[in-house]
């Protein structure tokens, strides 16, 4: 047991990663046993009488069940990233923070493109995790069913904490919570009223200015944030980025029972995409301009007899202008001098969402919540839907969760959701968990959940055709509609442990999981009945369901240590074995990931943070090439931050020097179509980036 707290133990543990998929399972079993043994060791350490209040410091989380539950009582694994950790990391991109979460597989295809998934499997636009801001889904049909992390109308300064549910949670937040939930919770407007400003400048054209203003008086609070950022992306890539965000949150306490909240925000900018040597210019270098607007209102009523209800409405509106010309070489006899073919991904989308939720305590040992929601998505993208605009995508949903503490130290949390999407059968998504808390300092859980994946409308109805304008000849048909695609289903089982020990003031979170996915959706080559001219060079494709189950089996854990009073270590490690009967699908899951973060405070206001990330081989990401498989190689990257904070003339000041992507240049997320050209080196290696930041509070 003592050796588990020796740093050499964890160094050896990270070094013993699987060398190939054929060796993954024995190694995985060894690590599962190690993780469970460590949990038992922590439990033994926690058994002393002097640790009765260890879980008193655990946060109360709502994202898992919509019920206020201590983290150790929640029906599933949840990672809480608080504001202090976000500030200590100093990242400019929100998605980069998620690299520290066990099970997350995060990377960049270019400087302005973030690929965020849980347990991998995702293609170009990950959609298997529900992403929320204050409970509002940020998924949009205009991003092909995914999330554009670089364009979110949100500044990092607004964030209070992030709750990441690791495991299926469709019962609580719908079908996009297929593998988990990321809920970004903003600060209450009445928190820390005042003014603040920040400036950043650094390599690769990094520059930014942000400002915040907040006031609170007589029950009314409001906070205004503005943020402007730019950078030139990674060296050798066409990926400059410019973004501006303006947001406002207001909270008004009407009386002792009622509170109104309102958040409005907008973001806009431009970013470079594509490659200058893309085959036939199908993914040529270009610029996309985007605009995003959100309105989110909530009325919350606390009942005098206990419990509360809430009524919420939000609207998301997204617009993207993205057009370019592909160039054809001379092609006799049709185009003896070559030709220019106009292409575009111009698109807009609107989502309206109405939701009611009621929570109550039917007894002293139980609490429950139920709710209903209605949602409508509308998409306008003529070039992407050659057969005509898709109809409105409607969702109707009922959900409920119930917690019952039936004996001292024992509780169940059960729930179910009924949901129906337009054109789909009525689906039931159940969940049941049993939690055992044998002592205050450690907790065990076991549970099962089922979820159905909402199909992005593009995967079913996307139909892209490129014509030469003068002759009307069909040049390529890269996406072919397939109305037979079915919703994927996941059945997930897990065993978890959460404990704390006096040894190095440590806290351990372990999740062992087995996830079985039926009708997994992926993109494959197909034939086009319209005989495009470049059918061989640019093969048509469509989305289909895999004919065999995909299983993910593994272990993930996070260990927090305080080896001395001024330092903190955070270690995350994940091992996964994917089995689908297809190497191309299995390769979309990195078999291992690990991260180590060391936060250190020094005298006189100085502090430092170091994060080391190790990512296994991964084939997830952008592009499509049916003729060649491509897997990005494993890599290790290092991020550093040195900061000083203090007061100057009664004003709080913080100065920081930040660096990311240190070490050997590497590729994280590949564009498979670009890599199919067979060049000697990866087409999109990341670059080291260094910047200086100054923050001033008034």
XYZ file of C-alpha atoms in Angstrom:
698
model
C 0.000 0.000 0.000
C 2.784 2.422 0.814
C 4.366 1.936 -2.612
C 1.200 3.217 -4.267
C 2.061 6.652 -2.920
C 5.642 6.551 -4.099
C 6.206 8.703 -7.238
C 8.275 5.841 -8.723
C 5.173 3.663 -8.603
C 3.279 6.065 -10.888
C 6.255 6.532 -13.204
C 6.415 2.764 -13.698
C 2.649 2.588 -14.135
C 2.694 5.125 -16.973
C 5.659 3.437 -18.612
C 3.867 0.084 -18.804
C 1.514 1.135 -21.591
C 0.405 -1.357 -24.250
C 2.732 -1.562 -27.231
C 0.047 -2.745 -29.600
C -3.586 -3.717 -29.623
C -2.774 -7.402 -29.407
C -1.121 -6.803 -26.016
C -3.677 -4.294 -24.752
C -5.920 -6.641 -22.790
C -3.347 -8.271 -20.481
C -1.921 -4.849 -19.700
C -5.420 -3.486 -19.230
C -6.261 -6.218 -16.741
C -3.074 -5.507 -14.791
C -3.992 -1.843 -14.544
C -7.576 -2.621 -13.566
C -6.267 -4.773 -10.731
C -3.812 -2.040 -9.735
C -6.552 0.585 -9.706
C -8.900 -1.520 -7.597
C -6.045 -2.413 -5.238
C -5.212 1.246 -4.842
C -8.873 1.956 -4.101
C -8.829 -0.694 -1.402
C -5.615 0.776 -0.016
C -7.214 4.199 0.180
C -10.258 2.677 1.843
C -8.055 1.051 4.452
C -6.219 4.293 5.081
C -9.534 6.126 5.355
C -10.877 3.804 7.998
C -9.403 5.779 10.865
C -11.658 7.749 13.179
C -9.900 10.999 12.432
C -11.277 11.302 8.900
C -15.009 11.726 9.502
C -15.219 14.968 7.525
C -13.122 14.082 4.494
C -16.054 14.181 2.064
C -17.380 17.414 3.548
C -15.204 19.237 1.015
C -16.611 17.381 -2.000
C -18.635 19.598 -4.331
C -22.364 19.233 -4.807
C -23.068 18.331 -8.427
C -26.280 18.684 -10.439
C -25.257 17.540 -13.907
C -25.420 13.791 -13.251
C -29.098 13.561 -12.229
C -30.358 17.189 -11.908
C -30.597 16.415 -8.183
C -28.227 18.158 -5.746
C -25.919 15.314 -4.728
C -22.509 15.152 -3.148
C -19.950 13.917 -5.654
C -19.581 10.589 -3.827
C -23.369 9.998 -3.959
C -23.837 10.724 -7.666
C -24.942 7.900 -10.008
C -21.801 7.970 -12.093
C -18.289 9.320 -12.378
C -18.056 13.100 -12.470
C -14.953 15.287 -12.698
C -15.244 18.846 -11.397
C -12.824 21.415 -12.803
C -13.058 24.489 -10.614
C -12.145 28.073 -11.369
C -8.876 27.843 -9.441
C -7.620 24.985 -11.630
C -8.691 26.755 -14.830
C -6.781 29.871 -13.796
C -3.726 27.857 -12.733
C -3.550 26.236 -16.178
C -3.815 29.589 -17.964
C -5.068 28.099 -21.248
C -6.555 30.317 -23.947
C -8.634 27.455 -25.415
C -11.320 25.931 -23.229
C -11.083 22.525 -24.909
C -7.453 22.174 -23.815
C -8.552 22.123 -20.167
C -10.443 18.896 -20.859
C -7.210 17.020 -21.625
C -6.800 16.565 -17.870
C -10.085 14.644 -17.518
C -9.779 10.832 -17.400
C -11.117 9.193 -20.545
C -11.102 12.357 -22.636
C -9.302 12.207 -25.989
C -8.653 15.757 -27.182
C -6.488 17.125 -29.966
C -6.116 19.773 -32.646
C -6.216 19.287 -36.403
C -5.027 22.900 -36.706
C -4.682 25.916 -34.446
C -8.339 26.935 -34.713
C -9.886 23.454 -34.646
C -10.416 21.410 -31.481
C -11.418 17.731 -31.560
C -13.016 16.729 -28.248
C -14.284 13.228 -27.509
C -14.729 10.797 -24.647
C -13.238 7.362 -25.372
C -12.582 8.341 -28.988
C -14.614 6.726 -31.804
C -15.659 10.126 -33.150
C -15.173 11.164 -36.753
C -14.734 14.699 -38.084
C -17.413 16.276 -35.893
C -17.681 14.541 -32.478
C -21.271 14.405 -31.258
C -21.275 11.621 -28.661
C -20.920 13.949 -25.629
C -23.541 16.497 -24.688
C -21.892 19.917 -24.288
C -23.804 22.455 -22.201
C -23.356 26.020 -21.010
C -25.526 26.519 -17.915
C -27.614 23.568 -19.082
C -28.020 24.919 -22.641
C -26.861 22.559 -25.383
C -24.344 24.130 -27.766
C -24.615 21.443 -30.458
C -25.734 22.857 -33.774
C -26.706 21.399 -37.151
C -24.578 24.145 -38.720
C -21.490 22.364 -37.355
C -22.695 19.049 -38.805
C -24.074 18.033 -35.424
C -20.906 18.829 -33.478
C -19.444 21.758 -31.526
C -17.249 24.543 -32.877
C -15.146 25.074 -29.745
C -13.267 28.043 -31.220
C -16.489 29.992 -31.872
C -18.417 29.510 -28.613
C -19.877 32.829 -27.369
C -18.143 32.407 -24.022
C -15.008 33.848 -22.433
C -12.952 31.774 -20.012
C -13.291 34.481 -17.341
C -17.042 33.787 -17.159
C -16.580 30.157 -16.092
C -17.171 29.178 -12.471
C -16.602 25.441 -12.932
C -16.964 22.580 -15.399
C -18.727 19.332 -14.497
C -17.789 16.390 -16.740
C -19.975 13.291 -16.430
C -17.925 10.310 -17.593
C -20.479 7.792 -18.806
C -23.834 7.678 -20.579
C -26.311 10.213 -19.197
C -29.144 10.353 -21.743
C -31.695 9.969 -18.960
C -30.768 13.445 -17.730
C -29.700 15.397 -20.818
C -30.891 13.539 -23.891
C -29.448 11.542 -26.751
C -26.307 13.613 -27.287
C -25.242 12.471 -23.791
C -24.470 9.118 -25.422
C -21.058 8.776 -23.760
C -21.158 11.639 -21.264
C -21.803 15.320 -20.547
C -19.673 18.456 -20.336
C -21.553 21.171 -18.430
C -19.838 24.575 -18.348
C -21.314 26.623 -15.506
C -20.842 30.401 -15.564
C -20.403 32.620 -12.532
C -23.432 34.172 -10.861
C -23.616 37.846 -11.734
C -23.563 38.865 -8.057
C -20.226 37.124 -7.464
C -17.186 39.402 -7.016
C -18.608 42.681 -8.370
C -16.044 45.033 -9.879
C -14.015 45.557 -13.025
C -11.167 43.610 -14.561
C -9.131 43.658 -17.733
C -6.493 41.478 -19.373
C -4.031 41.688 -22.250
C -2.110 38.855 -23.935
C 0.648 38.911 -26.551
C 3.027 36.274 -27.811
C 4.447 34.136 -30.579
C 2.540 33.040 -33.687
C 0.684 36.361 -33.675
C -1.051 35.695 -30.362
C -2.858 38.775 -29.116
C -5.930 39.465 -27.059
C -7.798 42.010 -24.982
C -10.612 41.240 -22.558
C -12.631 43.238 -20.062
C -15.321 42.490 -17.512
C -17.712 44.630 -15.493
C -20.149 43.425 -12.831
C -22.526 45.036 -10.354
C -24.899 43.734 -7.668
C -27.409 45.689 -5.589
C -30.935 45.231 -4.203
C -31.389 41.738 -5.579
C -30.226 42.586 -9.096
C -26.857 41.529 -10.438
C -25.362 41.782 -13.893
C -22.057 40.929 -15.496
C -20.743 42.101 -18.868
C -17.767 40.449 -20.594
C -15.997 41.352 -23.828
C -13.152 39.410 -25.392
C -11.125 39.832 -28.606
C -8.489 37.284 -29.627
C -6.307 36.464 -32.600
C -3.447 34.148 -33.547
C -1.693 32.788 -36.630
C -2.148 29.129 -35.725
C 0.519 26.502 -36.325
C 3.590 27.041 -38.489
C 3.161 25.880 -42.072
C -0.644 25.679 -41.872
C -3.392 27.898 -43.224
C -5.127 28.433 -39.867
C -5.170 32.064 -38.752
C -8.016 32.877 -36.370
C -9.807 36.061 -35.275
C -12.659 36.006 -32.744
C -14.698 38.546 -30.776
C -17.177 37.690 -28.013
C -19.649 39.855 -26.097
C -21.824 38.386 -23.346
C -24.088 39.519 -20.527
C -25.566 37.612 -17.612
C -28.141 39.062 -15.237
C -29.784 37.542 -12.153
C -32.736 39.139 -10.355
C -34.075 37.902 -7.013
C -37.785 38.793 -7.217
C -38.521 37.615 -3.667
C -37.502 34.850 -1.278
C -38.976 32.228 -3.614
C -38.390 33.436 -7.174
C -35.304 34.268 -9.224
C -34.962 35.219 -12.890
C -31.775 34.659 -14.884
C -30.914 35.874 -18.361
C -27.838 35.347 -20.510
C -27.362 36.838 -23.964
C -24.182 36.486 -25.974
C -22.761 36.854 -29.449
C -19.524 35.860 -31.104
C -18.131 36.382 -34.551
C -14.915 36.047 -36.425
C -13.037 34.398 -39.218
C -10.717 31.441 -39.462
C -8.598 29.921 -42.174
C -9.231 26.343 -43.252
C -7.995 23.801 -45.771
C -4.682 22.997 -47.451
C -3.039 24.714 -50.400
C -2.126 21.358 -51.983
C -5.441 19.601 -51.417
C -6.246 17.157 -54.268
C -8.246 19.043 -56.941
C -8.809 21.838 -54.431
C -11.599 19.839 -52.771
C -10.313 21.080 -49.399
C -8.455 24.116 -50.695
C -7.134 26.905 -48.491
C -9.983 29.287 -47.727
C -11.519 31.506 -45.066
C -14.736 30.932 -43.122
C -16.638 33.747 -41.438
C -19.042 32.902 -38.636
C -21.594 34.555 -36.359
C -23.239 33.008 -33.289
C -26.033 34.410 -31.126
C -27.687 32.987 -28.024
C -30.563 33.939 -25.732
C -31.094 31.913 -22.555
C -33.688 32.727 -19.892
C -34.723 30.890 -16.726
C -37.375 31.373 -14.032
C -36.708 29.375 -10.860
C -39.232 29.085 -8.017
C -38.378 27.614 -4.600
C -41.459 26.274 -2.846
C -42.011 27.057 0.815
C -42.652 23.384 1.619
C -39.391 22.351 -0.057
C -38.311 21.555 -3.576
C -38.463 23.859 -6.574
C -39.447 24.145 -10.206
C -37.797 25.873 -13.138
C -38.912 27.010 -16.582
C -36.225 27.558 -19.234
C -36.087 28.738 -22.820
C -33.132 29.258 -25.102
C -32.421 30.041 -28.743
C -29.157 29.343 -30.566
C -28.544 30.920 -33.960
C -25.451 30.173 -36.068
C -24.362 31.470 -39.466
C -21.281 30.448 -41.466
C -20.028 31.776 -44.820
C -17.495 29.386 -46.328
C -16.996 29.341 -50.114
C -14.083 28.609 -52.462
C -13.285 27.393 -55.965
C -11.787 24.012 -56.804
C -9.490 23.934 -59.815
C -9.536 21.096 -62.327
C -6.517 20.359 -64.523
C -7.007 20.119 -68.309
C -9.396 17.266 -69.050
C -10.072 16.567 -72.733
C -12.433 16.848 -74.383
C -14.659 18.434 -71.726
C -12.208 20.943 -70.222
C -9.099 21.213 -72.417
C -8.003 24.332 -70.535
C -9.055 23.150 -67.098
C -12.026 24.426 -65.137
C -13.050 26.164 -61.943
C -15.725 24.498 -59.823
C -17.504 26.576 -57.150
C -17.829 24.884 -53.757
C -19.301 26.126 -50.499
C -20.379 25.146 -47.040
C -22.504 28.229 -46.429
C -24.984 27.331 -43.743
C -27.200 28.651 -40.970
C -29.149 26.987 -38.192
C -31.607 27.928 -35.450
C -32.455 25.900 -32.360
C -35.411 26.713 -30.065
C -35.705 24.830 -26.781
C -38.360 24.956 -24.046
C -38.027 22.987 -20.812
C -39.847 22.536 -17.509
C -38.301 20.825 -14.478
C -39.676 20.102 -11.002
C -37.721 18.808 -8.030
C -39.120 17.739 -4.672
C -38.395 15.622 -1.590
C -41.187 13.076 -1.079
C -39.553 11.883 2.146
C -36.599 12.515 4.378
C -34.599 9.756 2.711
C -35.426 10.458 -0.916
C -35.592 13.185 -3.538
C -36.872 13.210 -7.100
C -36.960 15.302 -10.252
C -39.019 15.121 -13.419
C -39.282 17.297 -16.467
C -40.323 17.742 -20.068
C -38.681 19.452 -23.011
C -39.519 20.459 -26.561
C -36.912 21.352 -29.163
C -36.870 22.335 -32.817
C -33.847 22.620 -35.132
C -33.921 24.323 -38.517
C -31.095 24.188 -41.070
C -30.501 26.142 -44.259
C -27.549 24.934 -46.371
C -28.522 24.507 -50.058
C -25.143 23.197 -51.232
C -25.003 20.533 -48.506
C -28.527 19.231 -49.170
C -28.892 18.843 -52.930
C -32.226 17.031 -52.556
C -33.730 20.011 -50.759
C -33.637 21.563 -47.317
C -34.199 19.087 -44.484
C -37.408 19.569 -42.584
C -37.600 20.845 -39.030
C -36.014 18.403 -36.598
C -38.315 18.141 -33.582
C -37.632 16.509 -30.222
C -40.163 15.583 -27.520
C -38.784 14.319 -24.233
C -39.859 13.309 -20.704
C -37.362 12.430 -17.969
C -37.277 11.544 -14.276
C -34.692 10.619 -11.626
C -35.208 9.354 -8.080
C -32.748 8.974 -5.204
C -33.541 6.699 -2.259
C -31.323 6.298 0.820
C -32.861 3.040 1.978
C -30.307 2.213 4.704
C -27.353 3.925 6.389
C -24.565 4.127 3.824
C -26.708 2.691 1.009
C -28.635 4.467 -1.715
C -30.059 3.927 -5.182
C -30.532 6.427 -7.971
C -32.840 5.301 -10.746
C -34.243 7.129 -13.716
C -35.596 6.907 -17.225
C -36.286 9.123 -20.200
C -38.749 8.806 -23.059
C -37.722 10.693 -26.173
C -38.760 10.873 -29.774
C -37.113 12.576 -32.712
C -38.867 13.291 -35.949
C -39.028 10.135 -38.045
C -37.686 7.895 -35.248
C -39.450 5.430 -32.919
C -40.174 6.361 -29.322
C -37.059 5.446 -27.308
C -36.614 4.539 -23.636
C -33.307 5.369 -21.917
C -33.121 3.865 -18.380
C -30.418 4.092 -15.712
C -29.947 2.414 -12.317
C -27.097 2.861 -9.815
C -26.338 1.509 -6.364
C -23.980 3.507 -4.124
C -22.324 2.160 -0.976
C -20.630 4.523 1.480
C -19.142 2.241 4.162
C -17.314 5.188 5.733
C -17.159 8.937 5.287
C -13.896 8.800 3.375
C -14.693 6.335 0.626
C -17.583 5.307 -1.618
C -18.299 2.583 -4.156
C -20.890 2.455 -6.924
C -22.126 0.042 -9.575
C -24.564 0.877 -12.314
C -26.076 0.413 -15.751
C -27.339 2.896 -18.347
C -28.754 2.779 -21.863
C -28.708 5.635 -24.357
C -29.679 6.313 -27.959
C -27.616 8.627 -30.145
C -29.289 11.495 -31.938
C -28.240 11.305 -35.581
C -26.972 14.614 -36.976
C -29.265 15.518 -39.860
C -26.279 15.694 -42.211
C -25.415 12.028 -41.627
C -28.815 10.997 -42.943
C -29.734 13.666 -45.488
C -26.414 15.243 -46.475
C -26.094 15.213 -50.289
C -23.217 17.243 -51.745
C -22.733 17.564 -55.509
C -20.162 19.710 -57.314
C -20.894 20.775 -60.899
C -18.812 22.576 -63.503
C -21.023 25.649 -64.000
C -20.673 26.119 -67.776
C -21.234 22.544 -68.917
C -23.329 21.298 -65.999
C -21.126 18.196 -65.713
C -21.170 16.557 -62.266
C -17.548 16.622 -61.126
C -17.832 14.903 -57.751
C -20.447 13.535 -55.367
C -18.535 13.334 -52.052
C -21.592 12.834 -49.811
C -24.538 10.629 -50.780
C -27.703 10.688 -48.675
C -28.680 7.513 -46.825
C -32.131 7.572 -45.291
C -31.669 4.088 -43.822
C -29.194 5.119 -41.104
C -30.473 4.018 -37.693
C -29.879 5.511 -34.257
C -26.936 3.940 -32.452
C -27.567 2.421 -29.007
C -25.184 2.003 -26.097
C -25.498 -0.236 -23.040
C -22.994 0.797 -20.396
C -21.976 -0.896 -17.162
C -19.493 0.480 -14.651
C -17.976 -0.012 -11.233
C -16.516 3.034 -9.526
C -14.655 4.133 -6.431
C -14.126 7.577 -4.900
C -11.975 7.894 -1.814
C -9.668 10.094 0.185
C -6.732 9.311 2.440
C -4.501 11.146 4.891
C -1.500 9.825 2.976
C -0.309 12.889 1.028
C -3.858 14.266 1.424
C -4.798 12.149 -1.602
C -8.079 11.683 -3.435
C -8.686 8.850 -5.901
C -11.434 8.514 -8.529
C -11.625 5.186 -10.424
C -14.050 4.037 -13.130
C -14.058 0.528 -14.634
C -16.376 0.323 -17.625
C -17.773 -1.935 -20.316
C -19.663 -0.115 -23.083
C -21.411 -1.969 -25.908
C -22.556 0.051 -28.929
C -24.961 -1.319 -31.518
C -25.461 0.268 -34.954
C -22.366 2.454 -34.616
C -22.460 5.084 -37.392
C -19.429 5.691 -39.582
C -18.571 6.933 -43.069
C -17.650 4.539 -45.864
C -17.231 4.568 -49.632
C -20.276 3.952 -51.799
C -21.355 4.174 -55.425
C -23.159 7.165 -56.875
C -25.874 6.531 -59.447
C -25.049 9.916 -60.981
C -21.604 8.889 -62.323
C -19.473 11.867 -61.237
C -16.445 12.591 -63.390
C -13.941 12.146 -60.534
C -15.596 9.113 -58.918
C -12.228 7.333 -58.717
C -10.093 10.271 -57.571
C -12.724 11.659 -55.128
C -14.834 8.606 -54.204
C -18.451 9.130 -53.105
C -19.264 8.173 -49.522
C -22.185 7.934 -47.147
C -22.910 7.171 -43.498
C -23.892 3.621 -42.535
C -24.405 1.478 -39.438
C -21.686 -1.005 -38.511
C -23.008 -4.561 -38.691
C -21.284 -5.720 -35.498
C -21.323 -4.376 -31.928
C -18.491 -2.083 -30.862
C -17.296 -2.722 -27.311
C -15.107 -0.486 -25.176
C -13.647 -2.055 -22.033
C -11.221 -0.314 -19.749
C -10.267 1.600 -16.655
C -9.700 5.282 -16.007
C -8.621 6.979 -12.842
C -7.486 10.297 -11.449
C -5.307 10.752 -8.380
C -4.916 14.094 -6.600
C -1.988 14.400 -4.209
C -0.678 17.171 -2.013
C 2.909 16.018 -1.394
C 3.609 19.224 0.550
C 1.519 22.173 1.661
C 2.380 24.416 -1.296
C 2.193 21.820 -4.070
C -0.447 19.699 -5.725
C -0.160 16.837 -8.216
C -2.921 15.654 -10.517
C -2.472 12.345 -12.353
C -4.990 10.961 -14.863
C -4.608 7.678 -16.717
C -6.904 5.749 -19.063
C -6.607 2.349 -20.734
C -9.204 1.184 -23.279
C -9.600 -1.871 -25.432
C -11.870 -1.397 -28.464
C -13.298 -4.403 -30.298
C -15.491 -4.025 -33.377
C -14.269 -6.537 -35.938
C -12.793 -3.643 -37.928
C -9.292 -2.240 -37.463
C -10.431 1.051 -39.014
C -12.992 1.519 -36.223
C -10.776 0.176 -33.420
C -8.051 2.640 -34.422
C -10.418 5.537 -33.684
C -9.855 4.848 -29.982
C -6.472 5.690 -28.478
C -5.641 2.624 -26.324
C -4.072 4.798 -23.628
C -3.876 8.401 -22.463
C -2.154 9.896 -19.432
C -1.561 13.345 -17.993
C 0.391 14.685 -15.047
C -0.075 18.225 -13.714
C 2.048 19.817 -11.004
C 0.828 23.083 -9.466
C 3.291 24.786 -7.144
C 2.999 27.940 -5.035
C 6.100 29.918 -3.984
C 6.691 32.794 -1.569
C 5.937 36.404 -2.559
C 3.023 35.570 -4.863
C 4.838 33.355 -7.370
C 3.361 30.123 -8.738
C 3.985 27.636 -11.533
C 2.094 24.912 -13.376
C 3.465 22.083 -15.487
C 1.294 19.657 -17.465
C 2.601 16.626 -19.342
C 0.254 14.778 -21.698
C 0.812 11.382 -23.288
C -1.576 10.327 -26.079
C -1.653 6.932 -27.748
C -2.066 6.263 -31.487
C -5.342 7.642 -32.811
C -7.130 7.554 -36.178
C -9.988 9.849 -35.214
C -10.399 13.195 -36.847
C -10.851 14.977 -40.119
C -11.058 14.001 -43.742
C -11.980 10.798 -45.544
C -9.934 8.437 -47.664
C -11.386 5.005 -48.445
C -8.188 3.973 -50.194
C -5.709 4.444 -47.339
C -5.778 3.986 -43.559
C -3.921 6.497 -41.414
C -3.208 6.557 -37.687
C -1.545 9.506 -35.957
C 1.479 8.370 -33.957
C 1.694 8.518 -30.144
C 3.094 11.742 -28.743
C 4.067 13.508 -25.540
C 3.637 17.242 -25.075
C 4.434 19.640 -22.229
C 2.735 22.884 -21.137
C 4.312 25.350 -18.673
C 3.153 28.451 -16.825
C 4.952 30.832 -14.469
C 2.894 33.533 -12.758
C 3.134 36.299 -10.182
C 0.153 37.774 -8.415
C -0.125 40.610 -5.946
C -1.491 44.103 -5.377
C -0.205 47.332 -6.842
C -1.765 50.579 -5.627
C -4.773 48.706 -4.212
C -5.353 46.861 -7.489
C -4.945 43.123 -7.962
C -2.382 42.287 -10.637
C -1.306 39.006 -12.196
C 1.474 38.566 -14.743
C 2.027 35.183 -16.375
C 4.318 33.584 -18.931
C 2.657 30.657 -20.692
C 3.892 28.005 -23.129
C 2.131 25.045 -24.761
C 3.117 22.259 -27.165
C 6.697 22.166 -25.927
C 8.907 19.340 -27.060
C 9.114 17.678 -30.454
C 6.606 18.892 -33.041
C 3.924 16.271 -33.465
C 0.608 15.566 -35.113
C -2.501 15.229 -32.958
C -5.517 14.902 -35.269
C -4.936 14.027 -38.921
C -6.786 14.981 -42.072
C -6.889 11.525 -43.610
C -7.593 12.757 -47.147
C -4.547 15.016 -46.988
C -2.360 12.239 -45.577
C -3.440 9.890 -48.383
C -1.181 11.901 -50.702
C 1.689 9.865 -49.266
C 4.076 12.688 -48.363
C 7.034 12.004 -46.098
C 5.857 14.003 -43.098
C 2.558 14.654 -41.297
C 0.684 17.494 -42.981
C -0.363 19.300 -39.815
C 2.104 19.252 -36.942
C 1.373 21.491 -33.963
C 3.681 24.383 -33.055
C 5.033 25.578 -29.720
C 3.204 28.733 -28.657
C 4.365 31.188 -25.985
C 2.558 34.248 -24.667
C 2.649 36.816 -21.883
C -0.529 37.689 -20.025
C -1.324 40.626 -17.741
C -4.534 40.816 -15.684
C -5.675 43.845 -13.715
C -8.559 43.982 -11.244
C -10.096 47.281 -10.201
